[in-house]
Coordinates of C-alpha atoms and ligand atoms in Angstrom, one line a residue:
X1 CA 62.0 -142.2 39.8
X2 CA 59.4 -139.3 41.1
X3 CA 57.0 -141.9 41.9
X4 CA 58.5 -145.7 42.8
X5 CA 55.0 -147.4 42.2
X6 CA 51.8 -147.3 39.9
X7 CA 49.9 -146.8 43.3
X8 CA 51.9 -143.9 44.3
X9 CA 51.5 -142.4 40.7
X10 CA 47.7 -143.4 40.8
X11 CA 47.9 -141.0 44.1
X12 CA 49.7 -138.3 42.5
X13 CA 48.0 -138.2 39.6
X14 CA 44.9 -137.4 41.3
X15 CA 46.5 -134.8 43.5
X16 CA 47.7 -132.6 40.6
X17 CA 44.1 -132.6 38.8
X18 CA 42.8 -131.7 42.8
X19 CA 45.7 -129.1 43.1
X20 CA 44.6 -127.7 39.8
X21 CA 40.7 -127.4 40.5
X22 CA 38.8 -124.2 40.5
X23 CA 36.0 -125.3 42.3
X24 CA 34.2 -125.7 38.0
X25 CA 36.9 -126.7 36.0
X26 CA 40.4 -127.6 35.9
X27 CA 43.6 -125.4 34.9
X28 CA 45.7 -127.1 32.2
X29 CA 48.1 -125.9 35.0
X30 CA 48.9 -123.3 37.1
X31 CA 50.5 -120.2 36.1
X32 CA 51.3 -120.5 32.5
X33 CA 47.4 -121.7 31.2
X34 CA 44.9 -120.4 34.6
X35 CA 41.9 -120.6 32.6
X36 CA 39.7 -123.6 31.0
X37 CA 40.5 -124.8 27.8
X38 CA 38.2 -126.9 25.2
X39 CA 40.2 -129.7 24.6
X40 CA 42.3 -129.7 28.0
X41 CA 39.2 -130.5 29.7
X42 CA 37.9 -132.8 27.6
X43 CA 41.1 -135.2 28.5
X44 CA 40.7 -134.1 32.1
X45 CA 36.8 -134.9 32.5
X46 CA 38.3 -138.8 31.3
X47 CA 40.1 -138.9 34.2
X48 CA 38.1 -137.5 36.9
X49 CA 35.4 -140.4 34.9
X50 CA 37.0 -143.5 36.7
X51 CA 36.6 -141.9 40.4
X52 CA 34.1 -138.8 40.4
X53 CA 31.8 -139.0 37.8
X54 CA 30.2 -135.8 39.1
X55 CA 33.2 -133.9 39.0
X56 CA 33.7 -134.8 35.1
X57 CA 30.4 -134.0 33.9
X58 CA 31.0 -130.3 36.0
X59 CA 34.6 -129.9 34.4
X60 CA 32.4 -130.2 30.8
X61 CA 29.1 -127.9 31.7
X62 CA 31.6 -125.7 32.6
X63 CA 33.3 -125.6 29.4
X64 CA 29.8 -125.1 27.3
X65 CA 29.2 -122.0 29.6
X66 CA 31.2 -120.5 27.0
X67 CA 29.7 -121.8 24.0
X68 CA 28.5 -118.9 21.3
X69 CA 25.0 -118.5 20.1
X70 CA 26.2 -120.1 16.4
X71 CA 27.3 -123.2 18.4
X72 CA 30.6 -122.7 18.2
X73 CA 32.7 -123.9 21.2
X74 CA 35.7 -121.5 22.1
X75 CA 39.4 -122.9 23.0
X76 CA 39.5 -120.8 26.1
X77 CA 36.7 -119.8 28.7
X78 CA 38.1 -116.9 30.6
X79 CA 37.9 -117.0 34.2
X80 CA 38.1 -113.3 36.3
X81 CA 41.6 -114.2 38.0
X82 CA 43.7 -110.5 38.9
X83 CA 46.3 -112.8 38.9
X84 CA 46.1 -114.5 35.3
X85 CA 49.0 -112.7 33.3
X86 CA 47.8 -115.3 30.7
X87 CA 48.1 -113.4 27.0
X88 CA 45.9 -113.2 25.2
X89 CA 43.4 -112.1 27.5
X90 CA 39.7 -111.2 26.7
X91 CA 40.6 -107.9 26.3
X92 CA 42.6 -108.6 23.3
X93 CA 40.4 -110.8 21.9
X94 CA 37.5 -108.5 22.2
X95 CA 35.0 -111.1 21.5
X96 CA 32.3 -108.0 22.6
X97 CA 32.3 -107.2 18.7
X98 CA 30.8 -110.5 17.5
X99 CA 27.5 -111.0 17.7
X100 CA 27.1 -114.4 18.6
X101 CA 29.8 -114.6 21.8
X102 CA 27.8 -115.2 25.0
X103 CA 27.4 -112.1 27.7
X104 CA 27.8 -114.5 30.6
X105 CA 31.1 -115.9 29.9
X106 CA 34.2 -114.3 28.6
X107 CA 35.8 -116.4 26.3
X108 CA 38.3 -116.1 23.4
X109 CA 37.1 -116.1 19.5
X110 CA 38.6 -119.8 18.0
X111 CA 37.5 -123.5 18.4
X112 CA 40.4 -126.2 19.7
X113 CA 39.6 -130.3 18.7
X114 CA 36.1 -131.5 19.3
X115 CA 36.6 -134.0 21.7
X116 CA 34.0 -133.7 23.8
X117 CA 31.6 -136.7 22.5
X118 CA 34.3 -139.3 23.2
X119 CA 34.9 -137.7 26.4
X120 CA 31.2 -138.2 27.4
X121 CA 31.3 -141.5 26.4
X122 CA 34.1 -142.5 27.9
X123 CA 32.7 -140.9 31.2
X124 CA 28.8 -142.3 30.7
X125 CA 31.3 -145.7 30.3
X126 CA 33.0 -145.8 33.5
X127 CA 30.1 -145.0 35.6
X128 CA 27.5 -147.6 37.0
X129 CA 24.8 -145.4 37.5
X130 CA 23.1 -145.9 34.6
X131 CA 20.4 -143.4 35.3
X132 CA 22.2 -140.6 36.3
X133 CA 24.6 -140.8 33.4
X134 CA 21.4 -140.8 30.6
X135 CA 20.3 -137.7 32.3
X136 CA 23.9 -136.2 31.5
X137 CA 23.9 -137.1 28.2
X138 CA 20.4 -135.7 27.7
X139 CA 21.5 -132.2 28.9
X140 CA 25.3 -132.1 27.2
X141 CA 23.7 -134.0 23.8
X142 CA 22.1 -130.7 22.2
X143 CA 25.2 -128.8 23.5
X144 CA 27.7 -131.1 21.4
X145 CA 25.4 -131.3 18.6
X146 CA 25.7 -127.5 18.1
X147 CA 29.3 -127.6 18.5
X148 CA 29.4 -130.3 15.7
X149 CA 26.4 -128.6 13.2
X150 CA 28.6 -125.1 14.0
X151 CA 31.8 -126.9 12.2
X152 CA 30.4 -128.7 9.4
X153 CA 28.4 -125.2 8.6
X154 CA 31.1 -122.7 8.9
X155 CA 34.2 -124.7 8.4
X156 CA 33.6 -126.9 5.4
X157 CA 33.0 -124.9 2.9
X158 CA 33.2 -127.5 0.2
X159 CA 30.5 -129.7 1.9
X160 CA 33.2 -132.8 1.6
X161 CA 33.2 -133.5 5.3
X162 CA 36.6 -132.2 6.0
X163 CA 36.5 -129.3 8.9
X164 CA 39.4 -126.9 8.1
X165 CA 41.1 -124.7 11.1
X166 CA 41.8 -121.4 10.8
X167 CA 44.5 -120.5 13.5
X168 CA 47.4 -122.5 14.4
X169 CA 45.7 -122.4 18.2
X170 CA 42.7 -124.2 17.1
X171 CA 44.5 -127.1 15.6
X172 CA 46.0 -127.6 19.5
X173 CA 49.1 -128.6 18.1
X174 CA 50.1 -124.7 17.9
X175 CA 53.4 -124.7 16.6
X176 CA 53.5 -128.0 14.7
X177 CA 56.1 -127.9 11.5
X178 CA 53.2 -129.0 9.8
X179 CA 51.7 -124.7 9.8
X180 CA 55.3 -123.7 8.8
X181 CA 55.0 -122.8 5.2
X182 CA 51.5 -121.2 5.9
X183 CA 53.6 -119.2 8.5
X184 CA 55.9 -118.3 5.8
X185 CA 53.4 -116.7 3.7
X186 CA 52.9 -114.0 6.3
X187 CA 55.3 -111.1 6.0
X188 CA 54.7 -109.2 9.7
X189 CA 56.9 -106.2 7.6
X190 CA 53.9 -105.8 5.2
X191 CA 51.3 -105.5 8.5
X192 CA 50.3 -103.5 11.1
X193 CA 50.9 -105.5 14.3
X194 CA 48.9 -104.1 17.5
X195 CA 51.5 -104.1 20.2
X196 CA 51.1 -107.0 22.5
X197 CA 53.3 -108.4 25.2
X198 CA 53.9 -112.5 25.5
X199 CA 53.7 -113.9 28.8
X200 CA 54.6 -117.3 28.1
X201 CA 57.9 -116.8 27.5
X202 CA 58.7 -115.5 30.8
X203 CA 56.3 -118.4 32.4
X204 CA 57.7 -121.3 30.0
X205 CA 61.3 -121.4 28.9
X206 CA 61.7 -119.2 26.1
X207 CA 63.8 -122.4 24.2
X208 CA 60.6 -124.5 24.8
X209 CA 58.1 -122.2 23.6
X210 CA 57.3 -120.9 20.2
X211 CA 59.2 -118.3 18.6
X212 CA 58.6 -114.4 18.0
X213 CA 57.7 -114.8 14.7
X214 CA 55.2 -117.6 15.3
X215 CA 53.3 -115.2 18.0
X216 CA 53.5 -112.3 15.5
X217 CA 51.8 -114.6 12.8
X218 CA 49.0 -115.6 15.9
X219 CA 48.6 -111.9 16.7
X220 CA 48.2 -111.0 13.3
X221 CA 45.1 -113.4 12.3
X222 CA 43.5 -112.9 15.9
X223 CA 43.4 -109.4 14.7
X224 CA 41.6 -110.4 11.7
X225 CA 39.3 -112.6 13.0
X226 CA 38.7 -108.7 15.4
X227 CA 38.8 -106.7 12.5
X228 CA 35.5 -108.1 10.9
X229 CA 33.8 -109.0 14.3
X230 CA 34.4 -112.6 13.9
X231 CA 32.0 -112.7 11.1
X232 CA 31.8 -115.9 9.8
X233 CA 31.2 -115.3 6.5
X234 CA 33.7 -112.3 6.5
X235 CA 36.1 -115.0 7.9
X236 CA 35.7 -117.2 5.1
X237 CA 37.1 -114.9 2.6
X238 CA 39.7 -113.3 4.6
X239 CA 41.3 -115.8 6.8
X240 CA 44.3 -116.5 5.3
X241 CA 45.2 -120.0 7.6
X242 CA 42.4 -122.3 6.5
X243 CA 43.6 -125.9 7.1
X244 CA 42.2 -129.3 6.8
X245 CA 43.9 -130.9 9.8
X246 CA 44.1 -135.1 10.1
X247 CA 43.7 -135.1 13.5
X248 CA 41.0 -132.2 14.3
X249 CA 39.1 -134.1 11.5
X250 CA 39.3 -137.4 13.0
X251 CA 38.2 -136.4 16.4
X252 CA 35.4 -134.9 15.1
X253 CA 34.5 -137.9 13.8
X254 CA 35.3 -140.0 16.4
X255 CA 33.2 -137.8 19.3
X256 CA 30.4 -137.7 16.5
X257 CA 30.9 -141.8 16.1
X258 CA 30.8 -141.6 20.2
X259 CA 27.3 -139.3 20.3
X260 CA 25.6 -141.8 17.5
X261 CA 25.6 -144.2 20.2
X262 CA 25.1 -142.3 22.9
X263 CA 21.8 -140.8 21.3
X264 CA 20.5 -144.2 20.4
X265 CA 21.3 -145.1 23.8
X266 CA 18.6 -142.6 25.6
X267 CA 16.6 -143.0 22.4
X268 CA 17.4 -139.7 20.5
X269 CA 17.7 -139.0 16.4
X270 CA 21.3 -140.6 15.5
X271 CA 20.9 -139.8 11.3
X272 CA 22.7 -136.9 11.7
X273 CA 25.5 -138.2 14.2
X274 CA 26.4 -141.0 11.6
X275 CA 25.8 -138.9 8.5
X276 CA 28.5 -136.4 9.5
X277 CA 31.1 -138.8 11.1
X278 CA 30.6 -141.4 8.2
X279 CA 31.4 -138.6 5.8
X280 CA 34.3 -137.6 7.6
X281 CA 36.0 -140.9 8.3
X282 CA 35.7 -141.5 4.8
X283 CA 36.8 -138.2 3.2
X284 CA 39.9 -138.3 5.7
X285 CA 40.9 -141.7 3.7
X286 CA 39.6 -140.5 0.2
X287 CA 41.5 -137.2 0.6
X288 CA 44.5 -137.0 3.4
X289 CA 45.8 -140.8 3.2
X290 CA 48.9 -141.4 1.7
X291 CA 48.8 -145.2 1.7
X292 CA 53.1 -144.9 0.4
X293 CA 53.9 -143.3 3.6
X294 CA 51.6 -145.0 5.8
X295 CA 49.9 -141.4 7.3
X296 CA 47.6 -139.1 6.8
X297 CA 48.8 -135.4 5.4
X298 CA 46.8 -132.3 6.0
X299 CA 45.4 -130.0 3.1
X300 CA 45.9 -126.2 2.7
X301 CA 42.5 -124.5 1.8
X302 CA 43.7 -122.0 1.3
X303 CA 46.5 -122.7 -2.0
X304 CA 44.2 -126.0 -2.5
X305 CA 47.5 -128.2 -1.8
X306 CA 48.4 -131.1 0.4
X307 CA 50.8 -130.5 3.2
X308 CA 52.6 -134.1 3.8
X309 CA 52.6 -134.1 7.3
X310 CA 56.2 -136.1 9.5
X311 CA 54.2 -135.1 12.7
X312 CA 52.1 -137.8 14.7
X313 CA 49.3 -136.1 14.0
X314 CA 49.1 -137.9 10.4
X315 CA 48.8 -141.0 12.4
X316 CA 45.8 -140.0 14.2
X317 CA 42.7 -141.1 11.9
X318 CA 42.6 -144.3 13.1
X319 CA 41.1 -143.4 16.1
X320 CA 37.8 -143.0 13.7
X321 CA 38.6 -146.2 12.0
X322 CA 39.5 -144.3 8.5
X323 CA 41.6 -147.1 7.4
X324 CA 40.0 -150.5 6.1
X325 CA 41.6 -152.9 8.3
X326 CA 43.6 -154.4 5.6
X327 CA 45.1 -151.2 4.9
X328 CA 46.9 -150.1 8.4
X329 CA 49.8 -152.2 8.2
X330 CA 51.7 -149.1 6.8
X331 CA 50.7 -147.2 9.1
X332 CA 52.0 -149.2 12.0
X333 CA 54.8 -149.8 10.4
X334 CA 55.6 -146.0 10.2
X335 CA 55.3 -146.1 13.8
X336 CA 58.1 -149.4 14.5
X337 CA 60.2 -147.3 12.1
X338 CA 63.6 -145.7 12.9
X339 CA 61.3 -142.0 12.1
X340 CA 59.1 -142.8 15.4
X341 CA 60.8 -145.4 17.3
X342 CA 64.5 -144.3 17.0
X343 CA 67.3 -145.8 15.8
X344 CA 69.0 -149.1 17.7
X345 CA 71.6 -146.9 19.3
X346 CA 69.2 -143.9 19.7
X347 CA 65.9 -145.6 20.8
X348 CA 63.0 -143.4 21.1
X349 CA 59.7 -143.2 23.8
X350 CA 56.9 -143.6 22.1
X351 CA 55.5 -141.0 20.2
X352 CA 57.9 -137.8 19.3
X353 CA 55.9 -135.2 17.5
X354 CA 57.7 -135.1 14.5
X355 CA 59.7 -138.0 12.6
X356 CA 63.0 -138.0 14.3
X357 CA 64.8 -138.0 11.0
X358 CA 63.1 -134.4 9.7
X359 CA 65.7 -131.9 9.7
X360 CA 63.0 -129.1 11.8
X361 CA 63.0 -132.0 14.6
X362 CA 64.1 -129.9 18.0
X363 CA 63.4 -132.2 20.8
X364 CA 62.8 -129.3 23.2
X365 CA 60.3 -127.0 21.3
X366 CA 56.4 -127.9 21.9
X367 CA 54.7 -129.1 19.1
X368 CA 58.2 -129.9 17.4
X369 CA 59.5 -133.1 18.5
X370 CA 58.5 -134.2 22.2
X371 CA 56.2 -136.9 23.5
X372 CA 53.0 -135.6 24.1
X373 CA 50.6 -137.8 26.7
X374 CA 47.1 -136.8 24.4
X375 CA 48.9 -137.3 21.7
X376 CA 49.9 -141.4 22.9
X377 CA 46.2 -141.6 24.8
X378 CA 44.7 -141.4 21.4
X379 CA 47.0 -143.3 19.2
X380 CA 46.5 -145.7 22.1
X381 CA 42.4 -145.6 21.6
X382 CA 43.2 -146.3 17.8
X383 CA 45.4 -149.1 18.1
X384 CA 43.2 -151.2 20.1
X385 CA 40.5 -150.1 17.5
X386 CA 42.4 -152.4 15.0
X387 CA 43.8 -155.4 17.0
X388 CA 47.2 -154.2 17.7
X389 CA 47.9 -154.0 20.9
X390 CA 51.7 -154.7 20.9
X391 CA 52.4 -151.5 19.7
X392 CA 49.8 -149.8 21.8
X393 CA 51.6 -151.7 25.4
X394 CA 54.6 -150.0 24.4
X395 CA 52.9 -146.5 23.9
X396 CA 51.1 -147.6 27.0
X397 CA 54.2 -148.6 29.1
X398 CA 56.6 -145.6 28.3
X399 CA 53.5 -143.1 28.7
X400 CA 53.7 -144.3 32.2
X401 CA 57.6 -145.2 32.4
X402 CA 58.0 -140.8 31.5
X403 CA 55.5 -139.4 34.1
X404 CA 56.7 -142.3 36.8
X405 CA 60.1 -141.2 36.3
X406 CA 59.8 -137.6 35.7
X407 CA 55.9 -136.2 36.6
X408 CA 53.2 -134.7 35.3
X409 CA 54.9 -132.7 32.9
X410 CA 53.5 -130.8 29.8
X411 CA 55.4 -132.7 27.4
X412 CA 58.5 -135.1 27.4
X413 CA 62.1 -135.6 25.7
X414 CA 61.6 -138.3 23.3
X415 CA 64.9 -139.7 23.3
X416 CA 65.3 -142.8 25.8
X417 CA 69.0 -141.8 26.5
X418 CA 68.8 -138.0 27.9
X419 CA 71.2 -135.8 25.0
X420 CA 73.8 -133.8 27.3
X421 CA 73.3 -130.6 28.6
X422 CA 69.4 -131.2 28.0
X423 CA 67.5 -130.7 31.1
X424 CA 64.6 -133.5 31.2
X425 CA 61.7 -131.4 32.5
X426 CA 60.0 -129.7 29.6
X427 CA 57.1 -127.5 29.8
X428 CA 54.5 -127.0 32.6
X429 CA 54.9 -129.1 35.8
X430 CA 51.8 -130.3 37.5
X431 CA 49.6 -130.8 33.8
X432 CA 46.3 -131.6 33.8
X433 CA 46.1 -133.9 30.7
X434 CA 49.3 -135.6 31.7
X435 CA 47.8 -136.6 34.9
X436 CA 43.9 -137.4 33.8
X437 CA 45.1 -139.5 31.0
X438 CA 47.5 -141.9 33.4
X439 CA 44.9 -142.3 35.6
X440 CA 42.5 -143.7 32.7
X441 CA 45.5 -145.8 31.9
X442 CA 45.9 -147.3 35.4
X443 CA 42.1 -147.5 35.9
X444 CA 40.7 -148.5 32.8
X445 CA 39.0 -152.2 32.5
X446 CA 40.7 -152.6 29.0
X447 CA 43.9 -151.3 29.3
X448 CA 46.6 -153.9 27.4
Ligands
9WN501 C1 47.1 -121.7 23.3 C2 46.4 -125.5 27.3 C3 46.9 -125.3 25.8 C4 46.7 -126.6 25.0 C5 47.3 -126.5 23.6 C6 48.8 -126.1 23.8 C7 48.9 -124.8 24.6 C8 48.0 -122.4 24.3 C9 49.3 -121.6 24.6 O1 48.2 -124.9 25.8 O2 48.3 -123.7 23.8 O3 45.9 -122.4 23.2 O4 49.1 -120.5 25.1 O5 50.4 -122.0 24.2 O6 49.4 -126.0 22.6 O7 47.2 -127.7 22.9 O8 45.3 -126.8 24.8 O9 47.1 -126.6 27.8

């Protein structure tokens, strides 16, 4: 055990987010992510809400320093750090050529998951200063409303509610199986690359991170999006990853359910809010639900097909209520099942990445089979949303059970017994969302 009680891990946890601040936002971690990223401190601002509401509301003005002039909200705000050897940088990005970046920020050219909106309430939540916290949501409420007007205007082109990605990076889960056949549709022989140097492979170990090929296929659309100036309508046409993602799509409707009652709390407009995330909770139901396998899939723009999604990320939607309540019990039990729970003799922590019987499962890699603490925290939010809080104790107990017994790590093994010759620390030590999301789990009023 790292940490022999909840009150020494309570401790901890607050250390790493304090060892990790910049003095205006909060590294993901240390060396292999030194700048701010969208969704990161999203999670992180929930934290910092139960002790230091101040810091939390700083952690997300910080973040919309970087928001572009069209609203949208970047995935990474650069910080000037000699030391970053963080790729890709701004220079690669070259967000200079679009004409709607900001000049006072450097930041990179894609979005990352909305979840700003149900950060905010969660923080305006936790706090008893009711005054102070409806000033906060007065000054961050235009802010998220662009980010939200910027997605359903850009990226759903077919007006159905449904948001569509268009890198692997925005989605957040980066190398999820679920991008694979998209990724097999690019032919780096048939491109010209622009020579670029990974980092994170000589941060990260090279087993845990994504492969060659994956960053080649990254490269190759950031220099799209470069090519035509991130041009939005240009974009459109030429992107060739454009994705309807579950989960994306039910945090942006989730954060927009969150603002709808956060604007008729300080007495602003709310059609808007509850037009958009209304639309959206029911087109994820109407389009991505696949009520025989209990989860949602994801939809490929860009052949107009469905991509049936083994990843958790299919599970998602219920965070924004998508399902009628008499229609979850697949769901859940898709979750109890051998795929996400294990088998008897091979019982699983709540919540591996991908179904553990899909033959691209690799228990090491990222986005391709280990537990992920954001990825519990908000299938945890969604199961108390529909009464069943059995199943979200358990997510709850071995969230807490993994980072007591081995830290704040970036990501966990998801088998209970460890494989041999498998080393248990994956990923970054010391991560930011690991540690802001136990603390709301030891300090929330509600927690079951
Ligand atoms: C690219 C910071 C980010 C997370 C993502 C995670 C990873 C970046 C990378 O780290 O992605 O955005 O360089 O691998 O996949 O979800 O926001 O923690």
């Amino acid at each position: 055990m790292a940490y022999a009680t909840r009150e020494e891990l309570l401790a901890a946890a607050q250390g790493v987010l304090a060892h990790n601040w910049t003095g205006s936002f909060t590294k993901p971690t240390e060396h292999l992510y030194p700048h701010q990223w969208n969704w990161d401190s999203g999670f992180i601002a929930i934290g910092y809400g139960h002790y230091d509401f101040e810091r939390a509301v700083t952690e997300l003005k910080s973040l919309y320093r970087g928001q572009w002039r069209n609203g949208m909200l970047p995935h990474i705000v650069f910080r000037e750090d000699p030391q970053s050897r963080y790729f890709p940088g701004p220079d690669f990005w070259e967000t200079h050529r679009a004409e709607d970046a900001p000049t006072a920020a450097m930041t990179s050219g894609i979005t990352q998951p909305p979840v700003q909106g149900w950060a905010l309430w969660h923080i305006v939540r936790a706090t008893k200063d009711r005054r102070r916290a409806r000033e906060v949501v007065n000054e961050l409420l235009p802010l998220i409303r662009a980010q939200h007007e910027y997605l359903y205007l850009y990226r759903d082109p077919n007006k159905e509610g449904l948001v569509y990605v268009r890198h692997p990076w925005e989605s957040g889960t980066d190398n999820s199986p679920a991008w694979d056949d998209a990724l097999k549709r690019f032919d780096p022989s048939e491109v010209v690359l622009p020579v670029y140097q990974r980092q994170d492979n000589q941060i990260g170990k090279v087993n845990h991170r994504p492969t060659q090929r994956d960053y080649d296929y990254y490269v190759y659309l950031l220099d799209v999006y470069r090519r035509y100036s991130y041009e939005e309508g240009a974009l459109e046409s030429h992107c060739p990853f454009r994705i309807q993602d579950p989960m994306f799509n039910a945090i942006l409707a989730r954060s927009g359910e969150c603002m709808s009652e956060l604007a008729e709390w300080v007495g602003a407009p709310t059609d808007s809010w509850v037009r958009q995330s209304t639309m959206t909770r029911r087109a994820l139901y109407d389009k991505l639900w696949d009520p025989q396998r209990g989860t949602f899939d994801a939809w490929d723009l860009a052949i107009e097909q469905r991509i049936p999604l083994e990843t958790n990320s299919g599970l998602i939607p219920i965070i924004a209520g998508s399902l009628p309540n008499d229609e979850v019990a697949p769901l859940l039990r898709r979750i109890e099942s051998p795929a996400f729970s294990g088998e008897p003799q091979s019982p699983a922590f709540l919540i591996p990445t991908l179904a553990l019987n899909d033959p691209r499962l690799d228990i090491e890699k990222y986005w391709r089979g280990p537990v992920w603490i954001n990825m519990n925290w908000m299938l945890y939010e969604g199961l108390l949303r529909y009464g069943a809080y059995d199943t979200a104790a358990r997510i709850r107990e071995d969230s807490l059970h993994l980072i007591q017994t081995y830290g704040f790590q970036e990501y966990f093994l998801p088998y209970q017994q460890l494989p041999a010759g498998v080393a248990p620390h994956l990923g970054a030590g010391k991560f930011s969302w690991t540690a802001s999301l136990c603390i709301d789990w030891l300090m929330r009023s509600d927690a079951v």
